CSV table of C-alpha atoms in Angstrom, one decimal:
chain,number,residue,atom,x,y,z
U,1,UNK,CA,102.7,105.0,135.4
U,2,UNK,CA,99.2,105.5,133.9
U,3,UNK,CA,98.9,108.6,131.7
U,4,UNK,CA,95.8,109.7,133.6
U,5,UNK,CA,95.2,108.8,137.2
U,6,UNK,CA,91.9,109.0,139.0
U,7,UNK,CA,90.7,107.8,142.3
U,8,UNK,CA,87.9,105.3,141.6
U,9,UNK,CA,86.0,106.1,144.9
U,10,UNK,CA,83.2,105.6,145.6
U,11,UNK,CA,82.5,109.1,146.9
U,12,UNK,CA,79.3,109.5,148.9
U,13,UNK,CA,78.0,113.0,149.8
U,14,UNK,CA,74.7,114.5,151.1
U,15,UNK,CA,72.5,116.4,148.8
U,16,UNK,CA,73.5,120.1,148.5
U,17,UNK,CA,77.2,119.4,149.2
U,18,UNK,CA,80.1,120.7,147.1
U,19,UNK,CA,81.8,117.8,145.3
U,20,UNK,CA,85.4,117.9,144.2
U,21,UNK,CA,86.7,115.3,141.7
U,22,UNK,CA,90.3,115.2,140.8
U,23,UNK,CA,92.8,113.6,138.3
U,24,UNK,CA,96.5,113.9,137.7
U,25,UNK,CA,98.2,113.3,134.4
U,26,UNK,CA,101.8,112.7,133.3
U,27,UNK,CA,102.0,113.7,129.7
U,28,UNK,CA,103.1,117.4,129.3
U,29,UNK,CA,101.9,117.4,125.7
U,30,UNK,CA,98.2,117.2,126.8
U,31,UNK,CA,96.4,120.4,125.8
U,32,UNK,CA,92.8,119.3,125.9
U,33,UNK,CA,91.0,118.2,129.0
U,34,UNK,CA,87.5,116.8,129.3
U,35,UNK,CA,85.1,115.5,131.9
U,36,UNK,CA,82.6,112.9,131.0
U,37,UNK,CA,79.6,111.6,133.0
U,38,UNK,CA,78.5,108.0,132.8
U,39,UNK,CA,75.1,106.9,134.2
U,40,UNK,CA,74.5,103.2,134.9
U,41,UNK,CA,73.9,101.2,131.7
U,42,UNK,CA,74.8,104.2,129.5
U,43,UNK,CA,77.8,105.3,127.6
U,44,UNK,CA,79.9,108.4,128.8
U,45,UNK,CA,78.6,111.8,127.8
U,46,UNK,CA,80.8,114.9,127.5
U,47,UNK,CA,80.1,117.2,130.5
U,48,UNK,CA,82.9,119.8,130.3
U,49,UNK,CA,85.8,120.7,128.0
U,50,UNK,CA,88.8,122.9,128.7
U,51,UNK,CA,91.7,123.9,126.6
U,52,UNK,CA,95.1,124.4,128.4
U,53,UNK,CA,95.1,125.9,131.9
U,54,UNK,CA,92.3,127.8,133.6
U,55,UNK,CA,88.8,127.5,134.8
U,56,UNK,CA,85.5,127.0,132.9
U,57,UNK,CA,82.1,127.2,134.5
U,58,UNK,CA,78.8,125.8,133.3
U,59,UNK,CA,75.9,126.1,135.7
U,60,UNK,CA,76.7,124.1,138.8
U,61,UNK,CA,79.8,122.7,137.3
U,62,UNK,CA,83.3,124.1,137.2
U,63,UNK,CA,86.3,122.5,135.5
U,64,UNK,CA,89.8,123.6,136.5
U,65,UNK,CA,93.1,122.7,134.9
U,66,UNK,CA,96.5,123.4,136.4
U,67,UNK,CA,99.2,122.5,133.9
U,68,UNK,CA,102.1,123.4,136.2
U,69,UNK,CA,101.0,120.6,138.6
U,70,UNK,CA,99.3,118.4,136.0
U,71,UNK,CA,96.1,118.5,138.0
U,72,UNK,CA,92.5,118.4,136.7
U,73,UNK,CA,89.5,119.1,138.9
U,74,UNK,CA,85.7,119.1,138.5
U,75,UNK,CA,83.6,120.9,141.1
U,76,UNK,CA,79.9,120.3,141.5
U,77,UNK,CA,78.0,122.9,143.6
U,78,UNK,CA,74.6,122.1,145.2
U,79,UNK,CA,74.9,118.5,144.3
U,80,UNK,CA,71.7,116.6,143.5
U,81,UNK,CA,70.8,112.9,143.6
U,82,UNK,CA,70.6,113.1,139.8
U,83,UNK,CA,74.3,113.8,139.8
U,84,UNK,CA,75.0,110.3,141.0
U,85,UNK,CA,77.1,108.7,138.2
U,86,UNK,CA,80.6,107.9,137.3
U,87,UNK,CA,82.8,110.8,136.3
U,88,UNK,CA,85.7,110.2,134.0
U,89,UNK,CA,88.4,112.7,133.3
U,90,UNK,CA,90.2,112.6,129.9
U,91,UNK,CA,93.1,114.3,128.2
U,92,UNK,CA,94.3,114.6,124.7
U,93,UNK,CA,97.1,116.2,122.6
U,94,UNK,CA,94.5,117.0,120.0
U,95,UNK,CA,94.8,113.9,117.8
U,96,UNK,CA,92.6,110.8,117.7
U,97,UNK,CA,93.9,109.4,121.0
U,98,UNK,CA,92.1,110.5,124.1
U,99,UNK,CA,93.3,109.0,127.3
U,100,UNK,CA,90.7,108.4,130.1
U,101,UNK,CA,91.0,107.9,133.8
U,102,UNK,CA,89.3,105.0,135.5
U,103,UNK,CA,86.4,107.1,136.6
U,104,UNK,CA,85.2,108.1,140.1
U,105,UNK,CA,81.8,106.8,141.2
U,106,UNK,CA,79.7,109.5,142.9
U,107,UNK,CA,76.7,108.9,145.1
U,108,UNK,CA,74.6,111.9,146.2
U,109,UNK,CA,72.2,111.0,149.0
U,110,UNK,CA,68.8,112.7,149.3
L,1,UNK,CA,67.2,107.8,115.1
L,2,UNK,CA,69.9,110.1,116.3
L,3,UNK,CA,73.2,109.6,118.3
L,4,UNK,CA,75.2,106.4,118.4
L,5,UNK,CA,73.4,103.1,118.4
L,6,UNK,CA,75.0,99.8,119.4
L,7,UNK,CA,73.6,96.4,119.0
L,8,UNK,CA,73.2,94.0,120.7
L,9,UNK,CA,73.0,95.5,124.2
L,10,UNK,CA,74.0,92.2,125.8
L,11,UNK,CA,75.9,89.2,124.4
L,12,UNK,CA,76.9,85.9,125.9
L,13,UNK,CA,79.2,83.8,123.8
L,14,UNK,CA,81.3,80.7,124.2
L,15,UNK,CA,85.0,80.7,123.6
L,16,UNK,CA,84.6,79.0,120.2
L,17,UNK,CA,81.8,81.2,118.9
L,18,UNK,CA,82.0,83.9,116.3
L,19,UNK,CA,79.9,87.0,116.8
L,20,UNK,CA,79.8,90.6,115.7
L,21,UNK,CA,79.1,93.9,117.4
L,22,UNK,CA,77.5,96.7,115.4
L,23,UNK,CA,77.7,100.4,115.8
L,24,UNK,CA,75.8,103.1,113.8
L,25,UNK,CA,75.9,106.8,114.0
L,26,UNK,CA,73.7,109.4,112.4
L,27,UNK,CA,75.6,112.5,113.5
L,28,UNK,CA,77.6,113.0,110.3
L,29,UNK,CA,80.9,112.3,112.1
L,30,UNK,CA,83.9,111.0,110.2
L,31,UNK,CA,85.8,109.4,113.0
L,32,UNK,CA,84.7,106.2,114.8
L,33,UNK,CA,86.2,104.4,117.7
L,34,UNK,CA,86.0,101.1,119.7
L,35,UNK,CA,86.8,101.3,123.4
L,36,UNK,CA,86.8,98.5,126.0
L,37,UNK,CA,85.6,99.3,129.5
L,38,UNK,CA,86.4,96.9,132.4
L,39,UNK,CA,85.5,97.5,136.0
L,40,UNK,CA,87.7,100.0,137.8
L,41,UNK,CA,90.0,100.3,134.8
L,42,UNK,CA,90.4,103.3,132.4
L,43,UNK,CA,88.7,103.1,129.0
L,44,UNK,CA,91.0,101.2,126.7
L,45,UNK,CA,91.2,102.5,123.1
L,46,UNK,CA,91.1,99.6,120.7
L,47,UNK,CA,90.7,101.0,117.2
L,48,UNK,CA,90.2,104.3,115.4
L,49,UNK,CA,88.8,104.9,112.0
L,50,UNK,CA,89.0,108.3,110.2
L,51,UNK,CA,87.1,108.6,107.0
L,52,UNK,CA,86.8,104.7,106.9
L,53,UNK,CA,90.6,104.3,107.2
L,54,UNK,CA,92.0,102.6,110.3
L,55,UNK,CA,94.4,105.1,111.9
L,56,UNK,CA,95.0,103.3,115.3
L,57,UNK,CA,95.3,99.7,116.4
L,58,UNK,CA,96.2,99.8,120.0
L,59,UNK,CA,98.0,96.4,120.1
L,60,UNK,CA,94.7,94.6,120.1
L,61,UNK,CA,94.8,90.8,119.8
L,62,UNK,CA,93.8,89.4,116.4
L,63,UNK,CA,90.7,87.7,117.9
L,64,UNK,CA,89.2,91.2,117.6
L,65,UNK,CA,88.7,92.3,114.0
L,66,UNK,CA,87.2,95.7,113.2
L,67,UNK,CA,85.4,96.7,110.0
L,68,UNK,CA,84.3,100.1,108.8
L,69,UNK,CA,82.4,99.9,105.5
L,70,UNK,CA,81.5,103.6,105.6
L,71,UNK,CA,81.7,106.6,108.0
L,72,UNK,CA,78.3,105.7,109.6
L,73,UNK,CA,78.9,102.1,110.5
L,74,UNK,CA,81.5,100.2,112.5
L,75,UNK,CA,81.7,96.6,113.3
L,76,UNK,CA,83.8,94.5,115.7
L,77,UNK,CA,84.0,90.9,114.7
L,78,UNK,CA,84.8,88.5,117.6
L,79,UNK,CA,86.2,84.9,117.5
L,80,UNK,CA,87.8,82.5,119.9
L,81,UNK,CA,87.6,85.0,122.8
L,82,UNK,CA,88.8,84.4,126.3
L,83,UNK,CA,86.9,85.0,129.6
L,84,UNK,CA,89.1,88.0,130.3
L,85,UNK,CA,87.6,89.7,127.2
L,86,UNK,CA,84.3,90.0,129.1
L,87,UNK,CA,83.7,93.8,129.4
L,88,UNK,CA,81.6,96.6,128.1
L,89,UNK,CA,82.5,97.5,124.5
L,90,UNK,CA,81.8,101.1,123.7
L,91,UNK,CA,81.6,102.7,120.3
L,92,UNK,CA,82.1,106.4,119.9
L,93,UNK,CA,82.2,108.9,117.1
L,94,UNK,CA,83.6,112.4,116.7
L,95,UNK,CA,84.2,115.0,114.0
L,96,UNK,CA,87.9,115.5,113.3
L,97,UNK,CA,89.1,119.0,114.2
L,98,UNK,CA,86.2,119.6,116.6
L,99,UNK,CA,87.7,118.2,119.8
L,100,UNK,CA,85.8,120.7,121.8
L,101,UNK,CA,82.7,118.6,121.1
L,102,UNK,CA,84.3,115.5,122.4
L,103,UNK,CA,83.1,112.0,121.6
L,104,UNK,CA,79.6,110.8,121.4
L,105,UNK,CA,79.3,107.3,122.9
L,106,UNK,CA,76.8,104.6,122.4
L,107,UNK,CA,75.4,102.7,125.4
L,108,UNK,CA,77.7,99.8,124.8
L,109,UNK,CA,77.5,96.1,124.4
L,110,UNK,CA,77.9,94.1,127.6
L,111,UNK,CA,79.9,91.0,126.5
L,112,UNK,CA,80.2,87.9,128.6
L,113,UNK,CA,82.5,85.1,127.5
L,114,UNK,CA,81.8,81.8,129.0
């Protein structure tokens, strides 16, 4: 079993839609949860960071962690074509080893 | 120049060649990482350096040899690679104890082994 599981997609939505991206994880010791965004021919960039359970909002983006079900979510409101990218979830116990999901490729159509 | 810079951006090498990938960061970070990214697979952690000392070797074959001469520079020396080693190799840096800032990644080196 992979430590972090993520549906690779692709996911295609019309502009303005609400996007829901999800991951599950298996390691109960994970305390730190991140979402990275990766544009084509670029490296991943940190989008959202959450510690333990709860929600965090930043503009059109909301990250949600449910430790009881080991479920990580990212919601994008009013999606834009510029949101088209691969989204990677990641988890860590706080050391130097961050475990990434395979990434979900998102296409937002104008 | 700011951020994490990787060179070359693209590399094609034969199985008997020796080449090196270079990574440089100007962020003042003290931890640096090599990751391998293959299509539809999770990022695979290869090596971690903290204050120039290797702290993680994730069972990487010896045909990959890392070098970290200082906290700003990281190299990955390649020799006698296999076609399955073709992938995007990403370098990242972070500041230990500041996990909330995550990693800063370079744009990667696209490696093709022929």
